[in-house]
């Protein structure tokens, strides 16, 4: 829990510095790029988390990888994390930064699960309806789950909207069990 608070503080500090220097959008793009690189290269993440590799070597590796891709302020932030021995928190710092960015920008991330892929028109309609209901900008995270059989499951802001056929079948099953119990 203390590590999560530390991660939030580092993310907030980087965000505040980016806002002050009027490059929040660049910082956000850089954070997304770092996240993508860490996801695509588990060895990079393992290197950052390794207590065996010294800070100087980590800084050199990070600079070699990112010097042409990241804004100097972001590269400096990564260096600071390494200096302060907080690089093992990088994933949580990234999540915290994106959450704080989305809050500032009025963006809600919505996870949409369907049995088959949504077409572009369906995506736009879901976004339109959710933006209309919430008054926030919506970013969809799509997931295909064939076990849903049909329908849609939407998760956001600690809410769940489940119209999947699987869910409806589960409800029918529970109703039948309740009726069977109450008649015996």
PDB file of C-alpha atoms in Angstrom:
ATOM      1  CA  UNK A   1       0.000   0.000   0.000  1.00  0.00           C
ATOM      2  CA  UNK A   2       2.843   2.383   0.802  1.00  0.00           C
ATOM      3  CA  UNK A   3       4.378   1.579  -2.598  1.00  0.00           C
ATOM      4  CA  UNK A   4       1.120   2.570  -4.302  1.00  0.00           C
ATOM      5  CA  UNK A   5       1.136   5.933  -2.505  1.00  0.00           C
ATOM      6  CA  UNK A   6       4.747   6.466  -3.525  1.00  0.00           C
ATOM      7  CA  UNK A   7       3.872   5.636  -7.144  1.00  0.00           C
ATOM      8  CA  UNK A   8       0.981   8.090  -7.110  1.00  0.00           C
ATOM      9  CA  UNK A   9       3.255  10.816  -5.730  1.00  0.00           C
ATOM     10  CA  UNK A  10       5.888  10.270  -8.403  1.00  0.00           C
ATOM     11  CA  UNK A  11       3.212  10.223 -11.127  1.00  0.00           C
ATOM     12  CA  UNK A  12       1.609  13.403  -9.757  1.00  0.00           C
ATOM     13  CA  UNK A  13       4.975  15.133  -9.512  1.00  0.00           C
ATOM     14  CA  UNK A  14       5.814  14.265 -13.129  1.00  0.00           C
ATOM     15  CA  UNK A  15       2.370  15.394 -14.229  1.00  0.00           C
ATOM     16  CA  UNK A  16       2.612  18.708 -12.376  1.00  0.00           C
ATOM     17  CA  UNK A  17       6.042  19.357 -13.880  1.00  0.00           C
ATOM     18  CA  UNK A  18       4.704  18.545 -17.358  1.00  0.00           C
ATOM     19  CA  UNK A  19       1.751  20.891 -16.882  1.00  0.00           C
ATOM     20  CA  UNK A  20       4.049  23.644 -15.615  1.00  0.00           C
ATOM     21  CA  UNK A  21       6.289  23.206 -18.685  1.00  0.00           C
ATOM     22  CA  UNK A  22       3.261  23.031 -20.985  1.00  0.00           C
ATOM     23  CA  UNK A  23       4.029  19.595 -22.377  1.00  0.00           C
ATOM     24  CA  UNK A  24       1.463  17.359 -20.701  1.00  0.00           C
ATOM     25  CA  UNK A  25       0.418  15.772 -24.006  1.00  0.00           C
ATOM     26  CA  UNK A  26       4.038  14.922 -24.811  1.00  0.00           C
ATOM     27  CA  UNK A  27       4.484  13.454 -21.337  1.00  0.00           C
ATOM     28  CA  UNK A  28       1.370  11.329 -21.782  1.00  0.00           C
ATOM     29  CA  UNK A  29       2.562  10.078 -25.175  1.00  0.00           C
ATOM     30  CA  UNK A  30       5.948   9.254 -23.666  1.00  0.00           C
ATOM     31  CA  UNK A  31       4.374   7.362 -20.765  1.00  0.00           C
ATOM     32  CA  UNK A  32       2.249   5.328 -23.197  1.00  0.00           C
ATOM     33  CA  UNK A  33       5.360   4.593 -25.287  1.00  0.00           C
ATOM     34  CA  UNK A  34       7.295   3.436 -22.210  1.00  0.00           C
ATOM     35  CA  UNK A  35       4.362   1.238 -21.202  1.00  0.00           C
ATOM     36  CA  UNK A  36       4.238  -0.308 -24.685  1.00  0.00           C
ATOM     37  CA  UNK A  37       7.992  -0.929 -24.663  1.00  0.00           C
ATOM     38  CA  UNK A  38       7.871  -2.574 -21.236  1.00  0.00           C
ATOM     39  CA  UNK A  39       4.981  -4.773 -22.332  1.00  0.00           C
ATOM     40  CA  UNK A  40       6.707  -5.751 -25.581  1.00  0.00           C
ATOM     41  CA  UNK A  41      10.097  -6.311 -23.908  1.00  0.00           C
ATOM     42  CA  UNK A  42       9.811  -8.178 -20.597  1.00  0.00           C
ATOM     43  CA  UNK A  43      13.609  -8.247 -20.370  1.00  0.00           C
ATOM     44  CA  UNK A  44      13.616  -4.445 -20.165  1.00  0.00           C
ATOM     45  CA  UNK A  45      11.196  -4.536 -17.252  1.00  0.00           C
ATOM     46  CA  UNK A  46      13.194  -7.295 -15.554  1.00  0.00           C
ATOM     47  CA  UNK A  47      16.373  -5.235 -15.972  1.00  0.00           C
ATOM     48  CA  UNK A  48      14.712  -2.222 -14.344  1.00  0.00           C
ATOM     49  CA  UNK A  49      13.452  -4.309 -11.439  1.00  0.00           C
ATOM     50  CA  UNK A  50      16.702  -6.193 -10.935  1.00  0.00           C
ATOM     51  CA  UNK A  51      18.544  -5.320  -7.720  1.00  0.00           C
ATOM     52  CA  UNK A  52      21.707  -6.885  -9.202  1.00  0.00           C
ATOM     53  CA  UNK A  53      22.119  -4.315 -11.992  1.00  0.00           C
ATOM     54  CA  UNK A  54      23.489  -1.044 -10.650  1.00  0.00           C
ATOM     55  CA  UNK A  55      21.822   2.315 -11.200  1.00  0.00           C
ATOM     56  CA  UNK A  56      24.522   3.628 -13.511  1.00  0.00           C
ATOM     57  CA  UNK A  57      24.150   0.722 -15.903  1.00  0.00           C
ATOM     58  CA  UNK A  58      20.341   1.023 -15.821  1.00  0.00           C
ATOM     59  CA  UNK A  59      20.569   4.720 -16.717  1.00  0.00           C
ATOM     60  CA  UNK A  60      22.892   3.981 -19.637  1.00  0.00           C
ATOM     61  CA  UNK A  61      20.575   1.268 -20.977  1.00  0.00           C
ATOM     62  CA  UNK A  62      17.467   3.449 -20.621  1.00  0.00           C
ATOM     63  CA  UNK A  63      19.203   6.365 -22.325  1.00  0.00           C
ATOM     64  CA  UNK A  64      20.372   4.155 -25.218  1.00  0.00           C
ATOM     65  CA  UNK A  65      16.861   2.793 -25.736  1.00  0.00           C
ATOM     66  CA  UNK A  66      14.845   5.980 -25.328  1.00  0.00           C
ATOM     67  CA  UNK A  67      17.073   8.977 -26.116  1.00  0.00           C
ATOM     68  CA  UNK A  68      15.614   9.442 -29.617  1.00  0.00           C
ATOM     69  CA  UNK A  69      12.035   8.583 -28.634  1.00  0.00           C
ATOM     70  CA  UNK A  70      11.348  10.506 -25.434  1.00  0.00           C
ATOM     71  CA  UNK A  71      11.209  14.161 -24.517  1.00  0.00           C
ATOM     72  CA  UNK A  72      14.262  15.112 -22.404  1.00  0.00           C
ATOM     73  CA  UNK A  73      11.973  15.827 -19.432  1.00  0.00           C
ATOM     74  CA  UNK A  74      10.620  12.253 -19.547  1.00  0.00           C
ATOM     75  CA  UNK A  75      14.101  10.803 -19.916  1.00  0.00           C
ATOM     76  CA  UNK A  76      15.181  12.885 -16.928  1.00  0.00           C
ATOM     77  CA  UNK A  77      12.194  11.573 -14.949  1.00  0.00           C
ATOM     78  CA  UNK A  78      13.230   7.974 -15.695  1.00  0.00           C
ATOM     79  CA  UNK A  79      16.751   8.842 -14.546  1.00  0.00           C
ATOM     80  CA  UNK A  80      15.353  10.267 -11.314  1.00  0.00           C
ATOM     81  CA  UNK A  81      13.374   7.083 -10.674  1.00  0.00           C
ATOM     82  CA  UNK A  82      16.556   5.070 -11.091  1.00  0.00           C
ATOM     83  CA  UNK A  83      18.592   7.433  -8.861  1.00  0.00           C
ATOM     84  CA  UNK A  84      15.967   7.222  -6.115  1.00  0.00           C
ATOM     85  CA  UNK A  85      15.778   3.427  -6.544  1.00  0.00           C
ATOM     86  CA  UNK A  86      12.077   3.597  -7.486  1.00  0.00           C
ATOM     87  CA  UNK A  87      12.363   2.061 -10.951  1.00  0.00           C
ATOM     88  CA  UNK A  88      10.795  -1.176  -9.683  1.00  0.00           C
ATOM     89  CA  UNK A  89       7.560   0.853  -9.328  1.00  0.00           C
ATOM     90  CA  UNK A  90       7.519   1.882 -13.004  1.00  0.00           C
ATOM     91  CA  UNK A  91       4.382  -0.090 -13.916  1.00  0.00           C
ATOM     92  CA  UNK A  92       2.391   1.368 -11.025  1.00  0.00           C
ATOM     93  CA  UNK A  93       3.728   4.865 -11.748  1.00  0.00           C
ATOM     94  CA  UNK A  94       2.607   4.521 -15.377  1.00  0.00           C
ATOM     95  CA  UNK A  95      -0.887   3.400 -14.300  1.00  0.00           C
ATOM     96  CA  UNK A  96      -1.131   6.242 -11.785  1.00  0.00           C
ATOM     97  CA  UNK A  97       0.001   8.810 -14.343  1.00  0.00           C
ATOM     98  CA  UNK A  98      -2.577   7.641 -16.893  1.00  0.00           C
ATOM     99  CA  UNK A  99      -5.345   7.610 -14.257  1.00  0.00           C
ATOM    100  CA  UNK A 100      -4.462  11.146 -13.168  1.00  0.00           C
ATOM    101  CA  UNK A 101      -4.187  12.316 -16.786  1.00  0.00           C
ATOM    102  CA  UNK A 102      -7.606  10.851 -17.576  1.00  0.00           C
ATOM    103  CA  UNK A 103      -9.094  12.528 -14.512  1.00  0.00           C
ATOM    104  CA  UNK A 104      -7.696  15.928 -15.495  1.00  0.00           C
ATOM    105  CA  UNK A 105      -8.904  15.508 -19.083  1.00  0.00           C
ATOM    106  CA  UNK A 106     -12.335  14.138 -18.119  1.00  0.00           C
ATOM    107  CA  UNK A 107     -11.695  10.775 -19.771  1.00  0.00           C
ATOM    108  CA  UNK A 108     -13.207   7.491 -18.611  1.00  0.00           C
ATOM    109  CA  UNK A 109     -11.677   4.191 -19.671  1.00  0.00           C
ATOM    110  CA  UNK A 110     -14.426   1.701 -20.399  1.00  0.00           C
ATOM    111  CA  UNK A 111     -13.867  -2.013 -20.843  1.00  0.00           C
ATOM    112  CA  UNK A 112     -16.274  -3.548 -23.337  1.00  0.00           C
ATOM    113  CA  UNK A 113     -16.465  -7.328 -23.654  1.00  0.00           C
ATOM    114  CA  UNK A 114     -18.349  -8.962 -26.514  1.00  0.00           C
ATOM    115  CA  UNK A 115     -18.558 -12.464 -27.980  1.00  0.00           C
ATOM    116  CA  UNK A 116     -17.496 -11.155 -31.406  1.00  0.00           C
ATOM    117  CA  UNK A 117     -15.609  -8.054 -32.499  1.00  0.00           C
ATOM    118  CA  UNK A 118     -17.577  -4.822 -32.649  1.00  0.00           C
ATOM    119  CA  UNK A 119     -17.722  -3.001 -35.954  1.00  0.00           C
ATOM    120  CA  UNK A 120     -16.827   0.679 -36.165  1.00  0.00           C
ATOM    121  CA  UNK A 121     -20.458   1.813 -36.134  1.00  0.00           C
ATOM    122  CA  UNK A 122     -21.190  -0.188 -32.966  1.00  0.00           C
ATOM    123  CA  UNK A 123     -18.107   1.233 -31.241  1.00  0.00           C
ATOM    124  CA  UNK A 124     -19.095   4.785 -32.123  1.00  0.00           C
ATOM    125  CA  UNK A 125     -22.641   4.215 -30.856  1.00  0.00           C
ATOM    126  CA  UNK A 126     -21.421   2.790 -27.534  1.00  0.00           C
ATOM    127  CA  UNK A 127     -19.053   5.732 -27.114  1.00  0.00           C
ATOM    128  CA  UNK A 128     -21.773   8.242 -28.039  1.00  0.00           C
ATOM    129  CA  UNK A 129     -24.259   6.796 -25.561  1.00  0.00           C
ATOM    130  CA  UNK A 130     -21.732   6.574 -22.730  1.00  0.00           C
ATOM    131  CA  UNK A 131     -20.449  10.103 -23.353  1.00  0.00           C
ATOM    132  CA  UNK A 132     -24.025  11.349 -23.356  1.00  0.00           C
ATOM    133  CA  UNK A 133     -24.810   9.595 -20.046  1.00  0.00           C
ATOM    134  CA  UNK A 134     -21.554  10.455 -18.251  1.00  0.00           C
ATOM    135  CA  UNK A 135     -20.616  13.822 -19.723  1.00  0.00           C
ATOM    136  CA  UNK A 136     -17.057  12.512 -20.064  1.00  0.00           C
ATOM    137  CA  UNK A 137     -14.889  11.540 -23.015  1.00  0.00           C
ATOM    138  CA  UNK A 138     -14.847   7.752 -23.388  1.00  0.00           C
ATOM    139  CA  UNK A 139     -11.920   5.542 -24.376  1.00  0.00           C
ATOM    140  CA  UNK A 140     -12.853   1.953 -25.149  1.00  0.00           C
ATOM    141  CA  UNK A 141     -10.775  -1.023 -24.153  1.00  0.00           C
ATOM    142  CA  UNK A 142     -12.202  -3.876 -26.216  1.00  0.00           C
ATOM    143  CA  UNK A 143     -12.123  -7.548 -25.293  1.00  0.00           C
ATOM    144  CA  UNK A 144     -13.515 -10.503 -27.195  1.00  0.00           C
ATOM    145  CA  UNK A 145     -14.874 -13.230 -24.904  1.00  0.00           C
ATOM    146  CA  UNK A 146     -16.608 -16.042 -26.832  1.00  0.00           C
ATOM    147  CA  UNK A 147     -17.979 -17.416 -23.541  1.00  0.00           C
ATOM    148  CA  UNK A 148     -20.423 -14.507 -23.443  1.00  0.00           C
ATOM    149  CA  UNK A 149     -22.250 -16.199 -26.340  1.00  0.00           C
ATOM    150  CA  UNK A 150     -23.797 -12.848 -27.336  1.00  0.00           C
ATOM    151  CA  UNK A 151     -24.643  -9.446 -25.886  1.00  0.00           C
ATOM    152  CA  UNK A 152     -22.246  -7.051 -24.215  1.00  0.00           C
ATOM    153  CA  UNK A 153     -20.554  -6.445 -20.861  1.00  0.00           C
ATOM    154  CA  UNK A 154     -19.471  -2.876 -20.048  1.00  0.00           C
ATOM    155  CA  UNK A 155     -17.272  -2.076 -17.040  1.00  0.00           C
ATOM    156  CA  UNK A 156     -16.356   1.450 -15.925  1.00  0.00           C
ATOM    157  CA  UNK A 157     -16.228   3.622 -12.832  1.00  0.00           C
ATOM    158  CA  UNK A 158     -16.898   0.606 -10.568  1.00  0.00           C
ATOM    159  CA  UNK A 159     -20.087  -0.180 -12.486  1.00  0.00           C
ATOM    160  CA  UNK A 160     -21.041  -3.253 -14.464  1.00  0.00           C
ATOM    161  CA  UNK A 161     -23.636  -3.402 -17.233  1.00  0.00           C
ATOM    162  CA  UNK A 162     -24.081  -7.020 -18.333  1.00  0.00           C
ATOM    163  CA  UNK A 163     -26.541  -7.948 -21.086  1.00  0.00           C
ATOM    164  CA  UNK A 164     -24.630 -11.022 -22.205  1.00  0.00           C
ATOM    165  CA  UNK A 165     -26.518 -14.187 -23.036  1.00  0.00           C
ATOM    166  CA  UNK A 166     -24.283 -16.044 -20.568  1.00  0.00           C
ATOM    167  CA  UNK A 167     -25.444 -13.684 -17.799  1.00  0.00           C
ATOM    168  CA  UNK A 168     -29.093 -14.072 -18.806  1.00  0.00           C
ATOM    169  CA  UNK A 169     -28.731 -17.879 -18.789  1.00  0.00           C
ATOM    170  CA  UNK A 170     -27.148 -17.709 -15.335  1.00  0.00           C
ATOM    171  CA  UNK A 171     -30.098 -15.624 -14.105  1.00  0.00           C
ATOM    172  CA  UNK A 172     -32.581 -18.121 -15.534  1.00  0.00           C
ATOM    173  CA  UNK A 173     -30.640 -20.953 -13.916  1.00  0.00           C
ATOM    174  CA  UNK A 174     -30.698 -19.202 -10.524  1.00  0.00           C
ATOM    175  CA  UNK A 175     -34.431 -18.523 -10.855  1.00  0.00           C
ATOM    176  CA  UNK A 176     -35.110 -22.174 -11.631  1.00  0.00           C
ATOM    177  CA  UNK A 177     -33.023 -23.288  -8.652  1.00  0.00           C
ATOM    178  CA  UNK A 178     -34.855 -20.837  -6.352  1.00  0.00           C
ATOM    179  CA  UNK A 179     -38.234 -22.070  -7.585  1.00  0.00           C
ATOM    180  CA  UNK A 180     -37.196 -25.686  -7.161  1.00  0.00           C
ATOM    181  CA  UNK A 181     -35.996 -25.007  -3.591  1.00  0.00           C
ATOM    182  CA  UNK A 182     -39.137 -23.118  -2.639  1.00  0.00           C
ATOM    183  CA  UNK A 183     -41.479 -25.863  -3.989  1.00  0.00           C
ATOM    184  CA  UNK A 184     -39.721 -28.635  -2.053  1.00  0.00           C
TER     185      UNK A 184
END
